[in-house]
Amino acid sequence: MADATVIARPKSRGASRIFTGIGTLWREANWVQRLAMVLALVLAAAALFAPLVAPFGPVEQSLIARLRPPIGFENYREGYLLGTDELGRDVLSRSLYGLRLTLSLALLGAIIGLLLGGILGVLAGLMGGVFEDFVMGTVDAQIAIPFTLIALLILAIFGSSLTIMVLVLGLHGWEQYARIVRGEVRKLVEMPFIEAARAAGATDRRIATRHILPNITSPLVVQFTLSFSNIVLLESTLSFLGLGVQPPTATLGAMVGIGRDYMPTAPWIVVAPALMILLVTFAVQILGDWLRDRADVRLRAR
């Protein structure tokens, strides 16, 4: 009887490549970048799994436990690790849910700004002429006006629903993307390899996707991280002023805005969300600067 031949099924290489890439990034990072990576993962996990890890609901009240201090202080109430606010709501639970909503709004806003400004910047750089003048004129007009005033006007007219907030945050920073991308595209289209691609019969679409986009990844990564951090601060500012997401929905900025009236007697209401805002901006800025260096094809070519 012939021996049966056992054919080993090839294992999927996708997961191994991901873990290998993460291991490589970890080995090449310094201690500050590693700290930022850990912070980013912890904050992302806390936001993603907030409904599972939060001990209470974000609007669950216990008036008999209002303004209780965190663990380790006198009058601490068991279960409320970071204390309670003026309505007896758990500060830790509200901070986790607020982190989740704040990061979601910032991510959506940054993506909208990247797509809007990036597309307009590429088209302006490639097409030139009247369209370029129109785009850059609009960019100059928005730069001349503080965006906080524009956001306040939009929210005052259309309200502060989540949809309006996402659109407002998406408009923040698009002009910076457009300005950066247009300048990079104008510089790249005069390079010899672009002229060679045109001579070889490459279309504008292929030139944009295969030759231009890889060379503008680095400034886009930097601008995305700056925009993400600025949007987190903008959302916090608007919520602090009472024009952002309305109560009882929790965002980090709204928690800081409401808690400012209780700073002399209950500072823990402000400390937790303010610390989360600080950690988010720190992690994003450090990782963005690091990824900029890794994504820059000019640096890799040296």
PDB file of C-alpha atoms in Angstrom:
ATOM      1  CA  MET A   1       0.000   0.000   0.000  1.00  0.00           C
ATOM      2  CA  ALA A   2       1.429   3.322  -1.013  1.00  0.00           C
ATOM      3  CA  ASP A   3       2.282   5.732   1.733  1.00  0.00           C
ATOM      4  CA  ALA A   4      -0.056   8.653   1.991  1.00  0.00           C
ATOM      5  CA  THR A   5       1.595  11.949   1.332  1.00  0.00           C
ATOM      6  CA  VAL A   6       0.690  14.629   3.828  1.00  0.00           C
ATOM      7  CA  ILE A   7       0.648  18.081   2.339  1.00  0.00           C
ATOM      8  CA  ALA A   8       1.124  20.801   4.913  1.00  0.00           C
ATOM      9  CA  ARG A   9      -1.277  23.656   4.573  1.00  0.00           C
ATOM     10  CA  PRO A  10       0.592  26.926   4.259  1.00  0.00           C
ATOM     11  CA  LYS A  11      -0.040  29.238   7.152  1.00  0.00           C
ATOM     12  CA  SER A  12      -1.332  32.688   6.635  1.00  0.00           C
ATOM     13  CA  ARG A  13       1.483  35.193   6.563  1.00  0.00           C
ATOM     14  CA  GLY A  14      -0.689  38.249   7.218  1.00  0.00           C
ATOM     15  CA  ALA A  15      -0.669  38.026  11.005  1.00  0.00           C
ATOM     16  CA  SER A  16       3.036  37.156  11.153  1.00  0.00           C
ATOM     17  CA  ARG A  17       3.904  40.169   8.996  1.00  0.00           C
ATOM     18  CA  ILE A  18       1.888  42.445  11.264  1.00  0.00           C
ATOM     19  CA  PHE A  19       3.620  41.176  14.391  1.00  0.00           C
ATOM     20  CA  THR A  20       6.989  41.322  12.674  1.00  0.00           C
ATOM     21  CA  GLY A  21       6.356  44.917  11.637  1.00  0.00           C
ATOM     22  CA  ILE A  22       5.293  45.882  15.155  1.00  0.00           C
ATOM     23  CA  GLY A  23       8.382  44.186  16.570  1.00  0.00           C
ATOM     24  CA  THR A  24      10.607  46.057  14.151  1.00  0.00           C
ATOM     25  CA  LEU A  25       9.013  49.386  15.041  1.00  0.00           C
ATOM     26  CA  TRP A  26       9.417  48.648  18.736  1.00  0.00           C
ATOM     27  CA  ARG A  27      13.107  47.765  18.397  1.00  0.00           C
ATOM     28  CA  GLU A  28      13.895  50.872  16.351  1.00  0.00           C
ATOM     29  CA  ALA A  29      12.035  53.246  18.680  1.00  0.00           C
ATOM     30  CA  ASN A  30      13.626  55.121  21.555  1.00  0.00           C
ATOM     31  CA  TRP A  31      12.097  55.172  25.028  1.00  0.00           C
ATOM     32  CA  VAL A  32       9.960  58.277  24.369  1.00  0.00           C
ATOM     33  CA  GLN A  33       8.501  56.756  21.211  1.00  0.00           C
ATOM     34  CA  ARG A  34       7.871  53.477  23.011  1.00  0.00           C
ATOM     35  CA  LEU A  35       6.083  55.361  25.771  1.00  0.00           C
ATOM     36  CA  ALA A  36       3.962  57.124  23.147  1.00  0.00           C
ATOM     37  CA  MET A  37       3.140  53.782  21.500  1.00  0.00           C
ATOM     38  CA  VAL A  38       2.036  52.279  24.811  1.00  0.00           C
ATOM     39  CA  LEU A  39      -0.030  55.363  25.655  1.00  0.00           C
ATOM     40  CA  ALA A  40      -1.683  55.339  22.240  1.00  0.00           C
ATOM     41  CA  LEU A  41      -2.577  51.651  22.536  1.00  0.00           C
ATOM     42  CA  VAL A  42      -3.916  52.043  26.079  1.00  0.00           C
ATOM     43  CA  LEU A  43      -6.004  55.107  25.185  1.00  0.00           C
ATOM     44  CA  ALA A  44      -7.333  53.490  22.005  1.00  0.00           C
ATOM     45  CA  ALA A  45      -8.240  50.306  23.899  1.00  0.00           C
ATOM     46  CA  ALA A  46      -9.883  52.309  26.697  1.00  0.00           C
ATOM     47  CA  ALA A  47     -11.966  54.237  24.164  1.00  0.00           C
ATOM     48  CA  LEU A  48     -12.869  51.175  22.118  1.00  0.00           C
ATOM     49  CA  PHE A  49     -13.863  49.020  25.078  1.00  0.00           C
ATOM     50  CA  ALA A  50     -15.347  51.782  27.229  1.00  0.00           C
ATOM     51  CA  PRO A  51     -18.750  50.026  27.554  1.00  0.00           C
ATOM     52  CA  LEU A  52     -16.978  46.927  28.871  1.00  0.00           C
ATOM     53  CA  VAL A  53     -14.478  48.479  31.276  1.00  0.00           C
ATOM     54  CA  ALA A  54     -16.491  51.427  32.614  1.00  0.00           C
ATOM     55  CA  PRO A  55     -17.886  50.497  36.050  1.00  0.00           C
ATOM     56  CA  PHE A  56     -21.015  52.638  35.578  1.00  0.00           C
ATOM     57  CA  GLY A  57     -23.029  54.172  32.776  1.00  0.00           C
ATOM     58  CA  PRO A  58     -21.989  57.657  31.635  1.00  0.00           C
ATOM     59  CA  VAL A  59     -25.275  59.244  32.773  1.00  0.00           C
ATOM     60  CA  GLU A  60     -25.975  56.992  35.768  1.00  0.00           C
ATOM     61  CA  GLN A  61     -26.558  59.224  38.811  1.00  0.00           C
ATOM     62  CA  SER A  62     -26.373  58.728  42.561  1.00  0.00           C
ATOM     63  CA  LEU A  63     -27.200  61.998  44.283  1.00  0.00           C
ATOM     64  CA  ILE A  64     -26.262  60.661  47.697  1.00  0.00           C
ATOM     65  CA  ALA A  65     -22.747  60.086  46.354  1.00  0.00           C
ATOM     66  CA  ARG A  66     -22.282  63.482  44.684  1.00  0.00           C
ATOM     67  CA  LEU A  67     -18.880  65.194  44.861  1.00  0.00           C
ATOM     68  CA  ARG A  68     -17.201  62.206  46.511  1.00  0.00           C
ATOM     69  CA  PRO A  69     -13.382  62.257  46.243  1.00  0.00           C
ATOM     70  CA  PRO A  70     -11.243  59.568  44.551  1.00  0.00           C
ATOM     71  CA  ILE A  71      -9.851  56.515  46.281  1.00  0.00           C
ATOM     72  CA  GLY A  72      -7.383  57.318  49.052  1.00  0.00           C
ATOM     73  CA  PHE A  73      -9.253  60.397  50.278  1.00  0.00           C
ATOM     74  CA  GLU A  74     -11.627  60.771  53.178  1.00  0.00           C
ATOM     75  CA  ASN A  75     -15.326  60.271  52.323  1.00  0.00           C
ATOM     76  CA  TYR A  76     -14.360  58.044  49.387  1.00  0.00           C
ATOM     77  CA  ARG A  77     -17.327  55.944  48.258  1.00  0.00           C
ATOM     78  CA  GLU A  78     -16.479  52.397  47.266  1.00  0.00           C
ATOM     79  CA  GLY A  79     -16.617  51.727  43.540  1.00  0.00           C
ATOM     80  CA  TYR A  80     -16.015  55.324  42.410  1.00  0.00           C
ATOM     81  CA  LEU A  81     -12.250  55.125  41.869  1.00  0.00           C
ATOM     82  CA  LEU A  82     -11.831  58.667  40.503  1.00  0.00           C
ATOM     83  CA  GLY A  83     -14.670  60.197  42.486  1.00  0.00           C
ATOM     84  CA  THR A  84     -18.004  61.579  41.398  1.00  0.00           C
ATOM     85  CA  ASP A  85     -19.214  64.831  39.881  1.00  0.00           C
ATOM     86  CA  GLU A  86     -21.892  67.305  40.930  1.00  0.00           C
ATOM     87  CA  LEU A  87     -24.682  64.873  40.003  1.00  0.00           C
ATOM     88  CA  GLY A  88     -23.102  61.786  41.530  1.00  0.00           C
ATOM     89  CA  ARG A  89     -21.918  60.378  38.187  1.00  0.00           C
ATOM     90  CA  ASP A  90     -18.742  58.321  38.112  1.00  0.00           C
ATOM     91  CA  VAL A  91     -15.842  60.444  36.807  1.00  0.00           C
ATOM     92  CA  LEU A  92     -13.913  57.419  35.528  1.00  0.00           C
ATOM     93  CA  SER A  93     -16.852  56.103  33.508  1.00  0.00           C
ATOM     94  CA  ARG A  94     -17.645  59.502  32.036  1.00  0.00           C
ATOM     95  CA  SER A  95     -13.972  60.051  31.197  1.00  0.00           C
ATOM     96  CA  LEU A  96     -13.806  56.751  29.304  1.00  0.00           C
ATOM     97  CA  TYR A  97     -16.971  57.480  27.342  1.00  0.00           C
ATOM     98  CA  GLY A  98     -15.828  61.070  26.788  1.00  0.00           C
ATOM     99  CA  LEU A  99     -12.477  59.824  25.489  1.00  0.00           C
ATOM    100  CA  ARG A 100     -14.311  57.523  23.089  1.00  0.00           C
ATOM    101  CA  LEU A 101     -16.462  60.304  21.654  1.00  0.00           C
ATOM    102  CA  THR A 102     -13.660  62.869  21.550  1.00  0.00           C
ATOM    103  CA  LEU A 103     -11.321  60.512  19.668  1.00  0.00           C
ATOM    104  CA  SER A 104     -14.104  59.517  17.268  1.00  0.00           C
ATOM    105  CA  LEU A 105     -14.908  63.149  16.463  1.00  0.00           C
ATOM    106  CA  ALA A 106     -11.229  64.034  16.067  1.00  0.00           C
ATOM    107  CA  LEU A 107     -10.545  61.051  13.806  1.00  0.00           C
ATOM    108  CA  LEU A 108     -13.546  61.743  11.564  1.00  0.00           C
ATOM    109  CA  GLY A 109     -12.698  65.440  11.412  1.00  0.00           C
ATOM    110  CA  ALA A 110      -9.042  64.787  10.564  1.00  0.00           C
ATOM    111  CA  ILE A 111      -9.979  62.300   7.828  1.00  0.00           C
ATOM    112  CA  ILE A 112     -12.485  64.715   6.274  1.00  0.00           C
ATOM    113  CA  GLY A 113      -9.915  67.512   6.332  1.00  0.00           C
ATOM    114  CA  LEU A 114      -7.267  65.239   4.810  1.00  0.00           C
ATOM    115  CA  LEU A 115      -9.519  64.089   1.976  1.00  0.00           C
ATOM    116  CA  LEU A 116     -10.916  67.547   1.226  1.00  0.00           C
ATOM    117  CA  GLY A 117      -7.641  69.435   1.412  1.00  0.00           C
ATOM    118  CA  GLY A 118      -5.573  66.650  -0.174  1.00  0.00           C
ATOM    119  CA  ILE A 119      -7.837  66.253  -3.199  1.00  0.00           C
ATOM    120  CA  LEU A 120      -8.123  70.007  -3.770  1.00  0.00           C
ATOM    121  CA  GLY A 121      -4.364  70.410  -3.332  1.00  0.00           C
ATOM    122  CA  VAL A 122      -3.525  67.683  -5.859  1.00  0.00           C
ATOM    123  CA  LEU A 123      -6.017  69.040  -8.393  1.00  0.00           C
ATOM    124  CA  ALA A 124      -4.777  72.589  -7.936  1.00  0.00           C
ATOM    125  CA  GLY A 125      -1.161  71.518  -8.387  1.00  0.00           C
ATOM    126  CA  LEU A 126      -1.858  69.431 -11.489  1.00  0.00           C
ATOM    127  CA  MET A 127      -4.461  71.615 -13.210  1.00  0.00           C
ATOM    128  CA  GLY A 128      -3.198  75.098 -12.347  1.00  0.00           C
ATOM    129  CA  GLY A 129      -4.878  78.094 -13.926  1.00  0.00           C
ATOM    130  CA  VAL A 130      -8.206  79.451 -12.673  1.00  0.00           C
ATOM    131  CA  PHE A 131      -8.951  76.422 -10.505  1.00  0.00           C
ATOM    132  CA  GLU A 132      -5.643  76.787  -8.673  1.00  0.00           C
ATOM    133  CA  ASP A 133      -6.280  80.503  -8.117  1.00  0.00           C
ATOM    134  CA  PHE A 134      -9.742  79.749  -6.731  1.00  0.00           C
ATOM    135  CA  VAL A 135      -8.519  77.063  -4.346  1.00  0.00           C
ATOM    136  CA  MET A 136      -5.588  79.085  -3.058  1.00  0.00           C
ATOM    137  CA  GLY A 137      -7.759  82.184  -2.713  1.00  0.00           C
ATOM    138  CA  THR A 138     -10.179  80.195  -0.559  1.00  0.00           C
ATOM    139  CA  VAL A 139      -7.244  78.884   1.471  1.00  0.00           C
ATOM    140  CA  ASP A 140      -5.934  82.408   2.080  1.00  0.00           C
ATOM    141  CA  ALA A 141      -9.399  83.602   3.082  1.00  0.00           C
ATOM    142  CA  GLN A 142      -9.823  80.849   5.680  1.00  0.00           C
ATOM    143  CA  ILE A 143      -6.312  81.342   7.062  1.00  0.00           C
ATOM    144  CA  ALA A 144      -7.050  85.048   7.525  1.00  0.00           C
ATOM    145  CA  ILE A 145     -10.063  84.307   9.756  1.00  0.00           C
ATOM    146  CA  PRO A 146      -9.577  82.480  13.088  1.00  0.00           C
ATOM    147  CA  PHE A 147     -11.351  79.162  12.678  1.00  0.00           C
ATOM    148  CA  THR A 148     -12.803  79.307  16.180  1.00  0.00           C
ATOM    149  CA  LEU A 149     -14.930  82.253  15.051  1.00  0.00           C
ATOM    150  CA  ILE A 150     -16.074  80.307  11.982  1.00  0.00           C
ATOM    151  CA  ALA A 151     -16.952  77.308  14.159  1.00  0.00           C
ATOM    152  CA  LEU A 152     -18.883  79.478  16.619  1.00  0.00           C
ATOM    153  CA  LEU A 153     -20.852  81.052  13.770  1.00  0.00           C
ATOM    154  CA  ILE A 154     -21.733  77.682  12.195  1.00  0.00           C
ATOM    155  CA  LEU A 155     -22.761  76.164  15.516  1.00  0.00           C
ATOM    156  CA  ALA A 156     -24.804  79.229  16.440  1.00  0.00           C
ATOM    157  CA  ILE A 157     -26.743  79.007  13.147  1.00  0.00           C
ATOM    158  CA  PHE A 158     -27.127  75.249  12.657  1.00  0.00           C
ATOM    159  CA  GLY A 159     -26.938  73.946  16.214  1.00  0.00           C
ATOM    160  CA  SER A 160     -24.476  71.583  17.841  1.00  0.00           C
ATOM    161  CA  SER A 161     -25.652  68.124  16.834  1.00  0.00           C
ATOM    162  CA  LEU A 162     -23.078  65.390  16.287  1.00  0.00           C
ATOM    163  CA  THR A 163     -23.421  65.670  12.504  1.00  0.00           C
ATOM    164  CA  ILE A 164     -22.779  69.421  12.556  1.00  0.00           C
ATOM    165  CA  MET A 165     -19.866  68.934  14.937  1.00  0.00           C
ATOM    166  CA  VAL A 166     -18.233  66.399  12.602  1.00  0.00           C
ATOM    167  CA  LEU A 167     -18.636  68.742   9.622  1.00  0.00           C
ATOM    168  CA  VAL A 168     -17.242  71.699  11.578  1.00  0.00           C
ATOM    169  CA  LEU A 169     -14.255  69.708  12.794  1.00  0.00           C
ATOM    170  CA  GLY A 170     -13.729  68.369   9.258  1.00  0.00           C
ATOM    171  CA  LEU A 171     -13.426  71.920   7.931  1.00  0.00           C
ATOM    172  CA  HIS A 172     -10.691  72.634  10.441  1.00  0.00           C
ATOM    173  CA  GLY A 173      -7.263  72.367   8.870  1.00  0.00           C
ATOM    174  CA  TRP A 174      -8.265  71.446   5.311  1.00  0.00           C
ATOM    175  CA  GLU A 175      -6.588  74.615   4.073  1.00  0.00           C
ATOM    176  CA  GLN A 176      -3.266  73.477   5.528  1.00  0.00           C
ATOM    177  CA  TYR A 177      -3.529  70.165   3.676  1.00  0.00           C
ATOM    178  CA  ALA A 178      -4.392  71.962   0.438  1.00  0.00           C
ATOM    179  CA  ARG A 179      -1.541  74.417   0.806  1.00  0.00           C
ATOM    180  CA  ILE A 180       1.060  71.759   1.607  1.00  0.00           C
ATOM    181  CA  VAL A 181      -0.083  69.311  -1.059  1.00  0.00           C
ATOM    182  CA  ARG A 182      -0.349  71.946  -3.774  1.00  0.00           C
ATOM    183  CA  GLY A 183       3.199  73.160  -3.048  1.00  0.00           C
ATOM    184  CA  GLU A 184       4.604  69.631  -3.065  1.00  0.00           C
ATOM    185  CA  VAL A 185       2.779  68.728  -6.273  1.00  0.00           C
ATOM    186  CA  ARG A 186       3.985  71.866  -8.050  1.00  0.00           C
ATOM    187  CA  LYS A 187       7.534  70.974  -7.051  1.00  0.00           C
ATOM    188  CA  LEU A 188       7.240  67.320  -8.041  1.00  0.00           C
ATOM    189  CA  VAL A 189       5.713  67.851 -11.492  1.00  0.00           C
ATOM    190  CA  GLU A 190       8.936  69.570 -12.557  1.00  0.00           C
ATOM    191  CA  MET A 191      11.121  66.646 -11.484  1.00  0.00           C
ATOM    192  CA  PRO A 192      12.787  64.487 -14.176  1.00  0.00           C
ATOM    193  CA  PHE A 193      11.058  61.257 -13.127  1.00  0.00           C
ATOM    194  CA  ILE A 194       7.634  62.870 -13.628  1.00  0.00           C
ATOM    195  CA  GLU A 195       8.669  64.059 -17.074  1.00  0.00           C
ATOM    196  CA  ALA A 196       9.923  60.551 -17.832  1.00  0.00           C
ATOM    197  CA  ALA A 197       6.595  59.066 -16.710  1.00  0.00           C
ATOM    198  CA  ARG A 198       4.705  61.471 -18.976  1.00  0.00           C
ATOM    199  CA  ALA A 199       6.994  60.620 -21.879  1.00  0.00           C
ATOM    200  CA  ALA A 200       6.286  56.926 -21.256  1.00  0.00           C
ATOM    201  CA  GLY A 201       2.559  57.611 -21.682  1.00  0.00           C
ATOM    202  CA  ALA A 202       1.497  57.614 -18.000  1.00  0.00           C
ATOM    203  CA  THR A 203      -1.861  59.254 -17.344  1.00  0.00           C
ATOM    204  CA  ASP A 204      -2.391  62.020 -14.793  1.00  0.00           C
ATOM    205  CA  ARG A 205      -4.180  59.525 -12.536  1.00  0.00           C
ATOM    206  CA  ARG A 206      -1.239  57.105 -12.596  1.00  0.00           C
ATOM    207  CA  ILE A 207       1.240  59.920 -12.028  1.00  0.00           C
ATOM    208  CA  ALA A 208      -0.789  61.152  -9.045  1.00  0.00           C
ATOM    209  CA  THR A 209      -1.186  57.730  -7.418  1.00  0.00           C
ATOM    210  CA  ARG A 210       2.158  56.086  -8.246  1.00  0.00           C
ATOM    211  CA  HIS A 211       4.605  58.977  -8.287  1.00  0.00           C
ATOM    212  CA  ILE A 212       3.202  61.973  -6.415  1.00  0.00           C
ATOM    213  CA  LEU A 213       1.336  60.477  -3.439  1.00  0.00           C
ATOM    214  CA  PRO A 214       4.299  58.361  -2.192  1.00  0.00           C
ATOM    215  CA  ASN A 215       6.460  61.490  -2.175  1.00  0.00           C
ATOM    216  CA  ILE A 216       4.007  63.612  -0.184  1.00  0.00           C
ATOM    217  CA  THR A 217       3.231  60.982   2.455  1.00  0.00           C
ATOM    218  CA  SER A 218       5.678  62.445   4.941  1.00  0.00           C
ATOM    219  CA  PRO A 219       4.208  65.989   5.125  1.00  0.00           C
ATOM    220  CA  LEU A 220       0.690  64.530   5.109  1.00  0.00           C
ATOM    221  CA  VAL A 221       1.493  62.322   8.111  1.00  0.00           C
ATOM    222  CA  VAL A 222       2.884  65.290  10.010  1.00  0.00           C
ATOM    223  CA  GLN A 223      -0.093  67.480   9.124  1.00  0.00           C
ATOM    224  CA  PHE A 224      -2.543  64.703  10.047  1.00  0.00           C
ATOM    225  CA  THR A 225      -1.060  64.363  13.523  1.00  0.00           C
ATOM    226  CA  LEU A 226      -1.047  68.135  13.997  1.00  0.00           C
ATOM    227  CA  SER A 227      -4.609  68.360  12.735  1.00  0.00           C
ATOM    228  CA  PHE A 228      -5.742  65.473  14.963  1.00  0.00           C
ATOM    229  CA  SER A 229      -4.303  67.113  18.066  1.00  0.00           C
ATOM    230  CA  ASN A 230      -5.695  70.521  17.114  1.00  0.00           C
ATOM    231  CA  ILE A 231      -9.148  69.034  16.509  1.00  0.00           C
ATOM    232  CA  VAL A 232      -9.077  67.392  19.947  1.00  0.00           C
ATOM    233  CA  LEU A 233      -8.270  70.806  21.433  1.00  0.00           C
ATOM    234  CA  LEU A 234     -10.890  72.544  19.256  1.00  0.00           C
ATOM    235  CA  GLU A 235     -13.607  70.100  20.279  1.00  0.00           C
ATOM    236  CA  SER A 236     -12.568  70.539  23.897  1.00  0.00           C
ATOM    237  CA  THR A 237     -12.678  74.319  23.526  1.00  0.00           C
ATOM    238  CA  LEU A 238     -16.128  74.321  21.932  1.00  0.00           C
ATOM    239  CA  SER A 239     -17.466  71.913  24.541  1.00  0.00           C
ATOM    240  CA  PHE A 240     -15.813  73.976  27.278  1.00  0.00           C
ATOM    241  CA  LEU A 241     -17.720  77.015  25.992  1.00  0.00           C
ATOM    242  CA  GLY A 242     -20.977  75.025  25.918  1.00  0.00           C
ATOM    243  CA  LEU A 243     -21.216  75.015  22.116  1.00  0.00           C
ATOM    244  CA  GLY A 244     -20.000  71.478  21.511  1.00  0.00           C
ATOM    245  CA  VAL A 245     -21.781  68.209  22.160  1.00  0.00           C
ATOM    246  CA  GLN A 246     -24.577  68.975  24.590  1.00  0.00           C
ATOM    247  CA  PRO A 247     -25.179  67.354  28.005  1.00  0.00           C
ATOM    248  CA  PRO A 248     -25.709  64.732  29.203  1.00  0.00           C
ATOM    249  CA  THR A 249     -23.422  63.303  26.476  1.00  0.00           C
ATOM    250  CA  ALA A 250     -19.887  63.239  27.834  1.00  0.00           C
ATOM    251  CA  THR A 251     -16.844  64.597  26.018  1.00  0.00           C
ATOM    252  CA  LEU A 252     -13.530  65.464  27.609  1.00  0.00           C
ATOM    253  CA  GLY A 253     -13.910  69.167  26.891  1.00  0.00           C
ATOM    254  CA  ALA A 254     -17.457  69.268  28.247  1.00  0.00           C
ATOM    255  CA  MET A 255     -16.337  67.597  31.465  1.00  0.00           C
ATOM    256  CA  VAL A 256     -13.585  70.182  31.931  1.00  0.00           C
ATOM    257  CA  GLY A 257     -16.021  73.003  31.170  1.00  0.00           C
ATOM    258  CA  ILE A 258     -18.605  71.822  33.687  1.00  0.00           C
ATOM    259  CA  GLY A 259     -16.030  70.920  36.317  1.00  0.00           C
ATOM    260  CA  ARG A 260     -14.337  74.333  36.300  1.00  0.00           C
ATOM    261  CA  ASP A 261     -17.036  75.667  38.655  1.00  0.00           C
ATOM    262  CA  TYR A 262     -16.090  73.000  41.208  1.00  0.00           C
ATOM    263  CA  MET A 263     -12.300  73.360  41.004  1.00  0.00           C
ATOM    264  CA  PRO A 264     -11.866  74.797  44.534  1.00  0.00           C
ATOM    265  CA  THR A 265     -13.820  71.971  46.193  1.00  0.00           C
ATOM    266  CA  ALA A 266     -13.739  69.040  43.740  1.00  0.00           C
ATOM    267  CA  PRO A 267     -10.724  69.358  41.396  1.00  0.00           C
ATOM    268  CA  TRP A 268     -10.865  65.641  40.505  1.00  0.00           C
ATOM    269  CA  ILE A 269     -13.798  66.385  38.175  1.00  0.00           C
ATOM    270  CA  VAL A 270     -11.392  68.289  35.907  1.00  0.00           C
ATOM    271  CA  VAL A 271      -8.136  66.402  36.471  1.00  0.00           C
ATOM    272  CA  ALA A 272      -9.150  63.101  34.814  1.00  0.00           C
ATOM    273  CA  PRO A 273     -10.481  64.486  31.481  1.00  0.00           C
ATOM    274  CA  ALA A 274      -7.768  67.166  31.293  1.00  0.00           C
ATOM    275  CA  LEU A 275      -5.083  64.508  31.815  1.00  0.00           C
ATOM    276  CA  MET A 276      -6.594  62.381  29.043  1.00  0.00           C
ATOM    277  CA  ILE A 277      -6.514  65.355  26.655  1.00  0.00           C
ATOM    278  CA  LEU A 278      -2.849  65.910  27.543  1.00  0.00           C
ATOM    279  CA  LEU A 279      -1.928  62.251  27.014  1.00  0.00           C
ATOM    280  CA  VAL A 280      -3.744  62.059  23.669  1.00  0.00           C
ATOM    281  CA  THR A 281      -1.999  65.119  22.258  1.00  0.00           C
ATOM    282  CA  PHE A 282       1.391  63.960  23.577  1.00  0.00           C
ATOM    283  CA  ALA A 283       1.107  60.456  22.088  1.00  0.00           C
ATOM    284  CA  VAL A 284      -0.158  61.673  18.718  1.00  0.00           C
ATOM    285  CA  GLN A 285       2.530  64.334  18.344  1.00  0.00           C
ATOM    286  CA  ILE A 286       5.411  61.995  19.231  1.00  0.00           C
ATOM    287  CA  LEU A 287       4.180  59.176  16.993  1.00  0.00           C
ATOM    288  CA  GLY A 288       3.436  61.547  14.131  1.00  0.00           C
ATOM    289  CA  ASP A 289       6.930  63.009  14.200  1.00  0.00           C
ATOM    290  CA  TRP A 290       8.413  59.507  14.282  1.00  0.00           C
ATOM    291  CA  LEU A 291       6.246  58.200  11.451  1.00  0.00           C
ATOM    292  CA  ARG A 292       7.162  61.290   9.419  1.00  0.00           C
ATOM    293  CA  ASP A 293      10.812  60.291   9.531  1.00  0.00           C
ATOM    294  CA  ARG A 294      10.014  56.686   8.596  1.00  0.00           C
ATOM    295  CA  ALA A 295       7.654  57.604   5.758  1.00  0.00           C
ATOM    296  CA  ASP A 296       9.947  60.172   4.142  1.00  0.00           C
ATOM    297  CA  VAL A 297      11.302  58.459   1.037  1.00  0.00           C
ATOM    298  CA  ARG A 298      14.049  61.071   0.796  1.00  0.00           C
ATOM    299  CA  LEU A 299      15.361  60.142   4.251  1.00  0.00           C
ATOM    300  CA  ARG A 300      15.186  56.422   3.463  1.00  0.00           C
ATOM    301  CA  ALA A 301      17.172  56.978   0.271  1.00  0.00           C
ATOM    302  CA  ARG A 302      20.181  58.384   2.161  1.00  0.00           C
TER     303      ARG A 302
END
